[in-house]
Amino acid sequence: MRQQLPDMDARSPSDNESPWLPFESRRRARDEKREAVLRTAVALFLEQGYHRATLNDVAKRLNITKPALYNYFRGKDEILFECWAIGNELVDECIAETSAGVGSGLDKLRKLTVRYAELMTTDYGKSLVRFDIRDLNEDNRKIVQTAKRRIDRAFRDYIAQGVADGSVKPCDAKLSAFAIAGSLNWIGHWFQPGGAMTGRAVAEEFAIRLTEGIATTSTRKKADKPPRKGNASREEQGEHHARTAARAAGQSKRARNRLR
Amino acid sequence: MRQQLPDMDARSPSDNESPWLPFESRRRARDEKREAVLRTAVALFLEQGYHRATLNDVAKRLNITKPALYNYFRGKDEILFECWAIGNELVDECIAETSAGVGSGLDKLRKLTVRYAELMTTDYGKSLVRFDIRDLNEDNRKIVQTAKRRIDRAFRDYIAQGVADGSVKPCDAKLSAFAIAGSLNWIGHWFQPGGAMTGRAVAEEFAIRLTEGIATTSTRKKADKPPRKGNASREEQGEHHARTAARAAGQSKRARNRLR
DNA sequence: CCCGTATATTACCCGTGGGTAACAAATAGT
DNA sequence: ACTATTTGTTACCCACGGGTAATATACGGG
């Protein structure tokens, strides 16, 4: 009786994909649905704010009803935490990649800055800085706090390393890290896709701007030509999607938070 | 019957002053109480977050009960807005003072940066960046958005002015302003009084650090000696308190938001 | 001394939204 | 086909907190 026109849903195979087509054909992999919930939730939490966004809103956007969400999560705060956790995995990958690479302290600082900045233009990245830690339960709050310290440590270590190898002017690593990370975190508050600049463009601009104050070498090597259409940046975009896919596949640990 | 021991309250004349001594002697200037509500509310909203902090909490901390708050405010969101408005007045004063002064674009940018940074270490300053605009009604939200644009404009104008007069390297004023203001705004998220550095110390460090990247002249003139005990900085502290007092007295416009 | 106004209290309303219970439909295995 | 399991649904509970009504207390002016 509620068989509303299937044409409406067949119109877009990967539009803003919800695995739950209105009522029928809801056979699908569990984890796929779980991730769909998180995608929708993080978007809604960012749009409306965690407290204004209700679970009914989340469910409605997925063509299901609120109690169905409880098949995948214990409650609202767990959804919040899982959204954050995905963002955190992405940050961890940034740090891991950067640390694995070669280069001076300044090089690594810049590399991390670019990656982190671009992450801040995505939903899961924003969740790292716009969600309120106090909405989590005791355990998860501790996890988040520890992770935040880890990120801060990464910035600080690269700066200290740069001071040691001469690529960075002598400075207070702690304060410099706060200054840089703060500026990057703030991106998560104002960036909106669809604006004048892409996330990648913003990231590259910020990386230069934020590090040129403490670098010993001048940053002004190339002219101000916009880095559009460079095959290098195109390649990196591909890499980005590869990373996202890899994360989706390798969510190993969190994936078995299942209970039932 | 509820005459709880007056010793407990007589112990501290200016401790964490609430004009409502437990039950008696509640004759006091109206505006003084109104401001006390705001002081308490902003502190609580920052501690707990706006949605977790209840009006009962606010009232309890003032030794009164929830409905009494409605003698001074129409509702919770108006309290939030008024807290924000005080912070905004303080910012406006920073901008006005800076614009009134003399100096190059870089000088002004630095001056504003110092003042703004220090403001971010205070409760009312934090309210500017930690309160969620979406908790306000339509009208107030517009006011806040306009004010935010004004602040951004100030940073941008000083940078552009600096580029024009040669004190600032040629750069995209918009992005540079975002980078600087973002870093400063983030102070409001991590600074806690009682830490290793005072608000003023953080402010001065950030002002140097954030502007040295775009300045044409090197910032490294004086050594790293902490600027304590300088008569100039002492004078500025005095000036700061004078400003605070002036604001308390001259809240002219908002003060007659009275209705009844 | 009495009354009006301001300001506080107690008692209450009620919308909201997270969470649960009971039940139904689809799926997979045998 | 029959049944167990998964995964939905509908209907409900109830704690919480913003907001209001009715009322009491203090103060200030005639």
JSON list of C-alpha atoms in Angstrom, two decimals, chain A residues 45-52 129-130 132 134-135 169-176 178-183 185-186 189-190 196-197 201-202 205-206 209-210 212-214 220 224, chain B residues 45-52 129-130 132 134-135 169-176 178-183 185-186 189-190 196-197 201-202 205-206 209-210 212-214 220 224:
[
{"chain": "A", "resi": 45, "resn": "PHE", "atom": "CA", "xyz": [24.88, 16.91, 12.64]},
{"chain": "A", "resi": 46, "resn": "LEU", "atom": "CA", "xyz": [26.99, 19.44, 10.80]},
{"chain": "A", "resi": 47, "resn": "GLU", "atom": "CA", "xyz": [24.03, 21.07, 9.13]},
{"chain": "A", "resi": 48, "resn": "GLN", "atom": "CA", "xyz": [21.81, 21.37, 12.15]},
{"chain": "A", "resi": 49, "resn": "GLY", "atom": "CA", "xyz": [24.06, 20.78, 15.08]},
{"chain": "A", "resi": 50, "resn": "TYR", "atom": "CA", "xyz": [24.06, 17.64, 17.14]},
{"chain": "A", "resi": 51, "resn": "HIS", "atom": "CA", "xyz": [21.34, 18.70, 19.55]},
{"chain": "A", "resi": 52, "resn": "ARG", "atom": "CA", "xyz": [18.97, 20.08, 17.00]},
{"chain": "A", "resi": 129, "resn": "VAL", "atom": "CA", "xyz": [36.54, 19.97, 15.38]},
{"chain": "A", "resi": 130, "resn": "ARG", "atom": "CA", "xyz": [32.86, 20.81, 15.42]},
{"chain": "A", "resi": 132, "resn": "ASP", "atom": "CA", "xyz": [31.42, 18.64, 21.23]},
{"chain": "A", "resi": 134, "resn": "ARG", "atom": "CA", "xyz": [31.02, 16.58, 26.13]},
{"chain": "A", "resi": 135, "resn": "ASP", "atom": "CA", "xyz": [28.25, 14.86, 24.20]},
{"chain": "A", "resi": 169, "resn": "LYS", "atom": "CA", "xyz": [63.39, 29.02, 12.67]},
{"chain": "A", "resi": 170, "resn": "PRO", "atom": "CA", "xyz": [63.89, 28.50, 16.39]},
{"chain": "A", "resi": 171, "resn": "CYS", "atom": "CA", "xyz": [60.50, 28.93, 18.03]},
{"chain": "A", "resi": 172, "resn": "ASP", "atom": "CA", "xyz": [58.26, 27.55, 20.72]},
{"chain": "A", "resi": 173, "resn": "ALA", "atom": "CA", "xyz": [57.02, 24.34, 19.11]},
{"chain": "A", "resi": 174, "resn": "LYS", "atom": "CA", "xyz": [53.97, 24.18, 21.34]},
{"chain": "A", "resi": 175, "resn": "LEU", "atom": "CA", "xyz": [52.70, 27.64, 20.56]},
{"chain": "A", "resi": 176, "resn": "SER", "atom": "CA", "xyz": [53.52, 27.37, 16.88]},
{"chain": "A", "resi": 178, "resn": "PHE", "atom": "CA", "xyz": [48.65, 25.71, 18.34]},
{"chain": "A", "resi": 179, "resn": "ALA", "atom": "CA", "xyz": [48.76, 28.59, 15.93]},
{"chain": "A", "resi": 180, "resn": "ILE", "atom": "CA", "xyz": [48.95, 26.39, 12.85]},
{"chain": "A", "resi": 181, "resn": "ALA", "atom": "CA", "xyz": [46.52, 23.73, 13.97]},
{"chain": "A", "resi": 182, "resn": "GLY", "atom": "CA", "xyz": [44.12, 26.37, 15.17]},
{"chain": "A", "resi": 183, "resn": "SER", "atom": "CA", "xyz": [44.04, 28.02, 11.83]},
{"chain": "A", "resi": 185, "resn": "ASN", "atom": "CA", "xyz": [40.80, 23.62, 12.56]},
{"chain": "A", "resi": 186, "resn": "TRP", "atom": "CA", "xyz": [38.96, 26.80, 11.89]},
{"chain": "A", "resi": 189, "resn": "HIS", "atom": "CA", "xyz": [34.01, 26.02, 10.69]},
{"chain": "A", "resi": 190, "resn": "TRP", "atom": "CA", "xyz": [33.80, 28.18, 7.63]},
{"chain": "A", "resi": 196, "resn": "ALA", "atom": "CA", "xyz": [35.02, 29.99, -4.82]},
{"chain": "A", "resi": 197, "resn": "MET", "atom": "CA", "xyz": [37.84, 27.64, -3.84]},
{"chain": "A", "resi": 201, "resn": "ALA", "atom": "CA", "xyz": [43.13, 24.86, -3.23]},
{"chain": "A", "resi": 202, "resn": "VAL", "atom": "CA", "xyz": [42.40, 26.13, 0.26]},
{"chain": "A", "resi": 205, "resn": "GLU", "atom": "CA", "xyz": [47.22, 28.06, 0.17]},
{"chain": "A", "resi": 206, "resn": "PHE", "atom": "CA", "xyz": [47.05, 27.57, 3.89]},
{"chain": "A", "resi": 209, "resn": "ARG", "atom": "CA", "xyz": [50.80, 30.77, 4.34]},
{"chain": "A", "resi": 210, "resn": "LEU", "atom": "CA", "xyz": [51.02, 29.10, 7.71]},
{"chain": "A", "resi": 212, "resn": "GLU", "atom": "CA", "xyz": [56.23, 30.70, 5.63]},
{"chain": "A", "resi": 213, "resn": "GLY", "atom": "CA", "xyz": [56.43, 32.57, 8.90]},
{"chain": "A", "resi": 214, "resn": "ILE", "atom": "CA", "xyz": [58.58, 29.99, 10.59]},
{"chain": "A", "resi": 220, "resn": "ARG", "atom": "CA", "xyz": [58.27, 32.46, -2.75]},
{"chain": "A", "resi": 224, "resn": "ASP", "atom": "CA", "xyz": [51.16, 32.96, -8.14]},
{"chain": "B", "resi": 45, "resn": "PHE", "atom": "CA", "xyz": [27.36, 27.93, 28.82]},
{"chain": "B", "resi": 46, "resn": "LEU", "atom": "CA", "xyz": [31.07, 27.68, 28.22]},
{"chain": "B", "resi": 47, "resn": "GLU", "atom": "CA", "xyz": [31.59, 25.07, 30.91]},
{"chain": "B", "resi": 48, "resn": "GLN", "atom": "CA", "xyz": [28.73, 22.81, 30.00]},
{"chain": "B", "resi": 49, "resn": "GLY", "atom": "CA", "xyz": [27.69, 23.88, 26.57]},
{"chain": "B", "resi": 50, "resn": "TYR", "atom": "CA", "xyz": [24.53, 25.76, 25.82]},
{"chain": "B", "resi": 51, "resn": "HIS", "atom": "CA", "xyz": [22.26, 22.76, 25.50]},
{"chain": "B", "resi": 52, "resn": "ARG", "atom": "CA", "xyz": [23.48, 20.93, 28.56]},
{"chain": "B", "resi": 129, "resn": "VAL", "atom": "CA", "xyz": [33.31, 31.78, 18.71]},
{"chain": "B", "resi": 130, "resn": "ARG", "atom": "CA", "xyz": [31.92, 28.95, 20.79]},
{"chain": "B", "resi": 132, "resn": "ASP", "atom": "CA", "xyz": [26.25, 28.35, 17.95]},
{"chain": "B", "resi": 134, "resn": "ARG", "atom": "CA", "xyz": [21.74, 28.49, 15.13]},
{"chain": "B", "resi": 135, "resn": "ASP", "atom": "CA", "xyz": [20.53, 28.66, 18.71]},
{"chain": "B", "resi": 169, "resn": "LYS", "atom": "CA", "xyz": [53.83, 41.36, 1.49]},
{"chain": "B", "resi": 170, "resn": "PRO", "atom": "CA", "xyz": [51.43, 41.10, -1.42]},
{"chain": "B", "resi": 171, "resn": "CYS", "atom": "CA", "xyz": [48.96, 38.36, -0.60]},
{"chain": "B", "resi": 172, "resn": "ASP", "atom": "CA", "xyz": [45.31, 37.44, -0.81]},
{"chain": "B", "resi": 173, "resn": "ALA", "atom": "CA", "xyz": [43.82, 39.57, 1.95]},
{"chain": "B", "resi": 174, "resn": "LYS", "atom": "CA", "xyz": [40.80, 37.34, 2.29]},
{"chain": "B", "resi": 175, "resn": "LEU", "atom": "CA", "xyz": [42.69, 34.13, 2.83]},
{"chain": "B", "resi": 176, "resn": "SER", "atom": "CA", "xyz": [45.28, 35.73, 5.07]},
{"chain": "B", "resi": 178, "resn": "PHE", "atom": "CA", "xyz": [40.92, 33.78, 7.45]},
{"chain": "B", "resi": 179, "resn": "ALA", "atom": "CA", "xyz": [44.20, 32.22, 8.46]},
{"chain": "B", "resi": 180, "resn": "ILE", "atom": "CA", "xyz": [44.94, 34.79, 11.16]},
{"chain": "B", "resi": 181, "resn": "ALA", "atom": "CA", "xyz": [41.43, 35.12, 12.52]},
{"chain": "B", "resi": 182, "resn": "GLY", "atom": "CA", "xyz": [41.02, 31.37, 12.52]},
{"chain": "B", "resi": 183, "resn": "SER", "atom": "CA", "xyz": [44.09, 30.88, 14.62]},
{"chain": "B", "resi": 185, "resn": "ASN", "atom": "CA", "xyz": [39.40, 32.19, 17.21]},
{"chain": "B", "resi": 186, "resn": "TRP", "atom": "CA", "xyz": [40.76, 28.82, 18.08]},
{"chain": "B", "resi": 189, "resn": "HIS", "atom": "CA", "xyz": [38.58, 26.80, 22.28]},
{"chain": "B", "resi": 190, "resn": "TRP", "atom": "CA", "xyz": [41.69, 25.77, 24.14]},
{"chain": "B", "resi": 196, "resn": "ALA", "atom": "CA", "xyz": [51.25, 28.23, 32.05]},
{"chain": "B", "resi": 197, "resn": "MET", "atom": "CA", "xyz": [50.67, 31.45, 30.13]},
{"chain": "B", "resi": 201, "resn": "ALA", "atom": "CA", "xyz": [51.28, 36.53, 27.02]},
{"chain": "B", "resi": 202, "resn": "VAL", "atom": "CA", "xyz": [49.46, 34.25, 24.60]},
{"chain": "B", "resi": 205, "resn": "GLU", "atom": "CA", "xyz": [53.08, 35.63, 21.13]},
{"chain": "B", "resi": 206, "resn": "PHE", "atom": "CA", "xyz": [50.34, 34.98, 18.63]},
{"chain": "B", "resi": 209, "resn": "ARG", "atom": "CA", "xyz": [53.82, 34.62, 15.15]},
{"chain": "B", "resi": 210, "resn": "LEU", "atom": "CA", "xyz": [50.82, 35.20, 12.94]},
{"chain": "B", "resi": 212, "resn": "GLU", "atom": "CA", "xyz": [55.67, 37.59, 10.76]},
{"chain": "B", "resi": 213, "resn": "GLY", "atom": "CA", "xyz": [54.78, 35.44, 7.79]},
{"chain": "B", "resi": 214, "resn": "ILE", "atom": "CA", "xyz": [53.29, 38.29, 5.82]},
{"chain": "B", "resi": 220, "resn": "ARG", "atom": "CA", "xyz": [63.08, 39.47, 15.07]},
{"chain": "B", "resi": 224, "resn": "ASP", "atom": "CA", "xyz": [63.33, 36.57, 23.44]}
]
